XYZ file of C-alpha atoms in Angstrom:
276
model
C 52.255 88.634 -8.656
C 48.731 88.448 -9.970
C 49.828 85.845 -12.547
C 51.430 83.743 -9.802
C 48.241 83.808 -7.719
C 46.231 82.890 -10.783
C 48.548 79.921 -11.453
C 48.187 78.734 -7.863
C 44.398 78.975 -8.084
C 44.346 77.007 -11.352
C 46.701 74.338 -9.940
C 44.633 74.033 -6.759
C 41.458 73.699 -8.813
C 42.990 70.925 -10.916
C 44.146 69.016 -7.824
C 40.714 69.428 -6.229
C 39.017 68.117 -9.378
C 41.330 65.087 -9.440
C 40.556 64.318 -5.786
C 36.801 64.662 -6.326
C 36.843 62.468 -9.434
C 38.973 59.844 -7.650
C 36.638 59.755 -4.658
C 33.660 59.454 -6.975
C 35.203 56.561 -8.900
C 36.315 54.681 -5.762
C 33.326 55.516 -3.563
C 31.691 52.069 -3.814
C 34.949 50.334 -3.035
C 35.576 52.663 -0.086
C 32.128 52.073 1.381
C 32.333 48.338 0.789
C 35.595 47.896 2.650
C 35.015 50.469 5.392
C 31.452 50.053 6.591
C 31.184 46.400 7.585
C 28.901 44.755 10.072
C 30.534 43.803 13.338
C 29.267 42.243 16.513
C 28.863 44.571 19.470
C 30.913 42.020 21.359
C 32.008 38.393 21.076
C 33.088 36.291 24.053
C 34.095 32.636 24.117
C 34.354 30.692 27.373
C 35.975 27.343 28.133
C 36.418 25.215 31.230
C 37.039 21.686 32.421
C 37.279 19.404 35.409
C 38.440 15.796 35.702
C 35.247 14.562 34.020
C 34.292 17.076 31.345
C 35.629 19.670 28.946
C 33.367 22.537 27.834
C 34.604 24.721 24.998
C 33.165 27.366 22.710
C 30.435 28.695 25.005
C 29.616 31.927 23.205
C 28.122 35.214 24.256
C 27.717 37.733 21.455
C 25.395 40.579 20.676
C 24.135 41.920 17.346
C 21.245 44.336 16.825
C 20.457 44.457 20.562
C 19.941 40.695 20.675
C 22.090 38.514 22.913
C 22.909 35.046 21.600
C 24.475 32.515 23.934
C 25.347 28.827 23.958
C 26.722 26.803 21.058
C 29.261 25.001 23.266
C 30.752 21.549 22.784
C 30.840 19.254 25.819
C 33.242 16.296 25.928
C 33.236 13.563 28.532
C 36.655 12.376 29.709
C 35.183 9.283 31.375
C 33.195 6.513 29.689
C 29.560 5.982 30.617
C 29.204 9.231 32.521
C 26.095 9.792 30.473
C 24.014 7.243 28.659
C 21.253 7.223 26.093
C 18.134 9.115 27.278
C 19.970 10.932 30.076
C 19.173 14.612 30.504
C 22.086 17.013 30.973
C 21.265 20.347 32.600
C 23.681 23.198 31.866
C 23.419 26.419 33.888
C 25.917 29.138 32.966
C 26.220 31.473 35.953
C 27.458 34.883 34.848
C 27.198 36.140 38.430
C 24.913 35.701 41.422
C 22.013 37.372 39.619
C 22.371 36.325 35.968
C 22.326 32.756 34.682
C 21.302 30.897 31.548
C 19.836 27.399 31.843
C 19.512 24.804 29.097
C 18.828 21.078 28.947
C 20.291 18.556 26.514
C 18.977 15.083 25.714
C 21.601 12.366 25.262
C 20.948 10.391 22.068
C 23.543 7.662 22.614
C 26.101 6.556 25.211
C 29.150 8.845 25.586
C 27.832 11.281 22.986
C 29.775 14.479 22.307
C 27.130 17.052 23.131
C 26.719 20.257 21.153
C 24.546 23.002 22.563
C 22.245 25.072 20.400
C 22.506 28.841 20.177
C 19.758 30.659 22.076
C 18.510 34.229 21.763
C 17.815 36.521 24.721
C 16.751 40.119 25.170
C 19.490 40.747 27.732
C 22.553 42.919 27.331
C 25.561 41.466 29.158
C 28.946 43.161 29.341
C 32.226 41.501 30.231
C 32.335 43.412 33.531
C 29.334 41.390 34.727
C 31.121 38.038 34.440
C 32.080 37.744 38.088
C 33.695 34.319 38.609
C 31.586 32.631 35.878
C 30.966 28.908 36.141
C 28.730 26.199 34.712
C 26.644 24.035 36.993
C 26.410 20.689 35.188
C 24.050 17.960 36.329
C 22.977 14.636 34.830
C 19.490 13.217 35.373
C 18.842 9.542 34.732
C 15.452 7.936 35.332
C 14.335 11.102 37.171
C 17.272 10.903 39.558
C 20.207 13.307 39.756
C 23.310 11.117 39.366
C 25.953 13.830 38.846
C 26.332 17.455 39.912
C 29.428 19.645 39.678
C 30.481 23.249 39.128
C 32.993 23.920 36.354
C 34.841 27.255 36.337
C 34.680 29.020 32.980
C 37.406 31.272 31.598
C 36.981 33.941 28.944
C 39.332 32.965 26.123
C 41.651 35.252 24.214
C 39.919 35.858 20.882
C 41.597 36.898 17.659
C 39.377 38.591 15.091
C 40.259 37.869 11.476
C 39.248 39.531 8.225
C 40.293 39.435 4.591
C 39.313 41.002 1.302
C 40.131 41.666 -2.305
C 38.640 44.178 -4.716
C 35.187 42.574 -4.830
C 34.842 40.169 -1.906
C 35.262 40.410 1.845
C 35.170 37.983 4.767
C 34.733 39.559 8.201
C 33.885 38.555 11.763
C 35.984 35.399 11.824
C 36.688 34.657 15.488
C 39.394 32.330 16.739
C 40.814 31.155 20.051
C 43.659 28.704 20.527
C 41.260 25.763 20.067
C 38.056 27.147 18.482
C 37.104 28.919 15.275
C 33.831 30.539 14.253
C 33.376 31.137 10.547
C 32.681 34.678 9.391
C 30.470 36.812 7.161
C 30.897 36.739 3.396
C 30.001 39.857 1.421
C 30.329 41.013 -2.154
C 29.977 44.334 -3.952
C 28.986 42.657 -7.242
C 25.244 43.031 -7.750
C 23.228 39.823 -8.082
C 26.188 37.491 -7.719
C 23.732 34.662 -7.047
C 22.302 34.989 -10.561
C 25.676 34.399 -12.210
C 26.902 31.877 -9.646
C 23.928 30.238 -7.848
C 26.179 27.913 -5.839
C 29.349 28.458 -3.877
C 31.606 27.062 -1.190
C 34.079 28.545 1.275
C 36.943 26.400 2.546
C 38.802 27.621 5.621
C 42.288 26.257 5.092
C 45.376 26.099 7.300
C 48.071 27.542 5.051
C 51.460 25.870 4.904
C 54.230 27.515 2.858
C 55.924 24.153 2.306
C 53.065 22.551 0.353
C 50.851 23.450 -2.607
C 47.409 25.009 -2.185
C 45.618 21.745 -2.961
C 47.503 20.127 -0.066
C 46.419 22.659 2.562
C 44.483 21.243 5.494
C 40.788 22.055 5.300
C 39.613 23.133 8.727
C 36.053 24.325 8.113
C 33.746 24.120 5.132
C 30.608 25.987 4.087
C 28.701 25.087 0.942
C 25.298 25.827 -0.505
C 23.230 28.385 -2.343
C 25.082 31.646 -2.904
C 22.126 33.714 -1.726
C 21.950 31.820 1.572
C 25.669 32.307 2.173
C 25.379 36.019 1.375
C 22.613 36.263 3.994
C 25.146 35.024 6.597
C 22.521 33.211 8.646
C 24.616 30.121 9.222
C 27.892 29.819 11.099
C 30.136 26.889 11.792
C 32.159 26.400 14.947
C 35.062 23.965 14.721
C 37.648 22.823 17.225
C 41.324 21.862 17.326
C 42.257 19.897 20.437
C 45.901 19.348 19.449
C 47.630 22.521 18.261
C 47.039 26.197 18.940
C 45.125 27.851 16.109
C 46.585 31.210 17.091
C 49.932 30.061 15.675
C 48.509 29.139 12.265
C 47.929 31.076 9.054
C 44.437 30.780 7.592
C 43.152 31.434 4.114
C 39.715 31.042 2.590
C 39.329 29.333 -0.767
C 36.140 30.567 -2.410
C 34.595 28.520 -5.206
C 31.792 30.097 -7.280
C 29.756 27.714 -9.441
C 27.192 28.160 -12.206
C 25.714 24.749 -11.363
C 26.168 22.123 -8.680
C 28.246 20.088 -11.138
C 30.225 22.986 -12.601
C 33.479 21.556 -13.990
C 35.028 24.974 -14.501
C 34.204 27.030 -11.387
C 35.661 30.411 -10.525
C 38.139 29.849 -7.678
C 40.112 32.435 -5.739
C 41.667 32.829 -2.291
C 41.389 35.407 0.461
C 44.062 35.519 3.143
C 42.756 36.112 6.642
C 44.618 38.632 8.799
C 44.260 39.468 12.476
C 42.628 42.833 13.046
C 42.024 42.624 16.794
C 42.923 40.441 19.723
C 41.172 40.752 23.053
C 39.966 38.814 26.059
């Protein structure tokens, strides 16, 4: 009996040692893939009337800072705004909260793209009570257009992908809008080995080769800048629903800007969350 107990103790000790050693060896990989930065929230609003389409109006919060704006505004009618017009955009969250911005028109019928603005507010989805945008156009100090456009919170799919060393997180997508994500790496000083890199967001098609995939978004520059994740791209698809497409990222790491033999690999993006 004593020998049996002793055997069990020895076996348990061996198993425990194996578990501890395994956790120790894989700790960096576990931390890298588990503790990732995420936005507190991410909303994307869209709306239209017979004259205008507004898409990609974002509200998202990171580190107690609200960032809002970044929308694209299309005119359905010609000459609704002309060079030097001023377009006032007021996003009304509810009767008490609104965000006002002005855009200068650089040329006739321009597709307007709002900047992203930072605020100290904290806004939750419960506060968006019948949200709408009040859009007005001022020409030669006169108000020539004024309408309210109802805004709808879009269904957002959150995408992520990774391999052993690299991860892409916080990719957000609606049926017609995509916001590129955060690139991270557990290899120390990647920028010293590969000072330049690019990330292609590709629409994957099983019927064609990788080099024939449709490039949907593209980020390129210094590796260190991309690792800092200070820049995002927002792109639009006005024809097909992006939610029905498979996306992959093609990452190209380069030792110089004219590297003829770069390190290229792919990361498939998978949905991890869908919400409105």
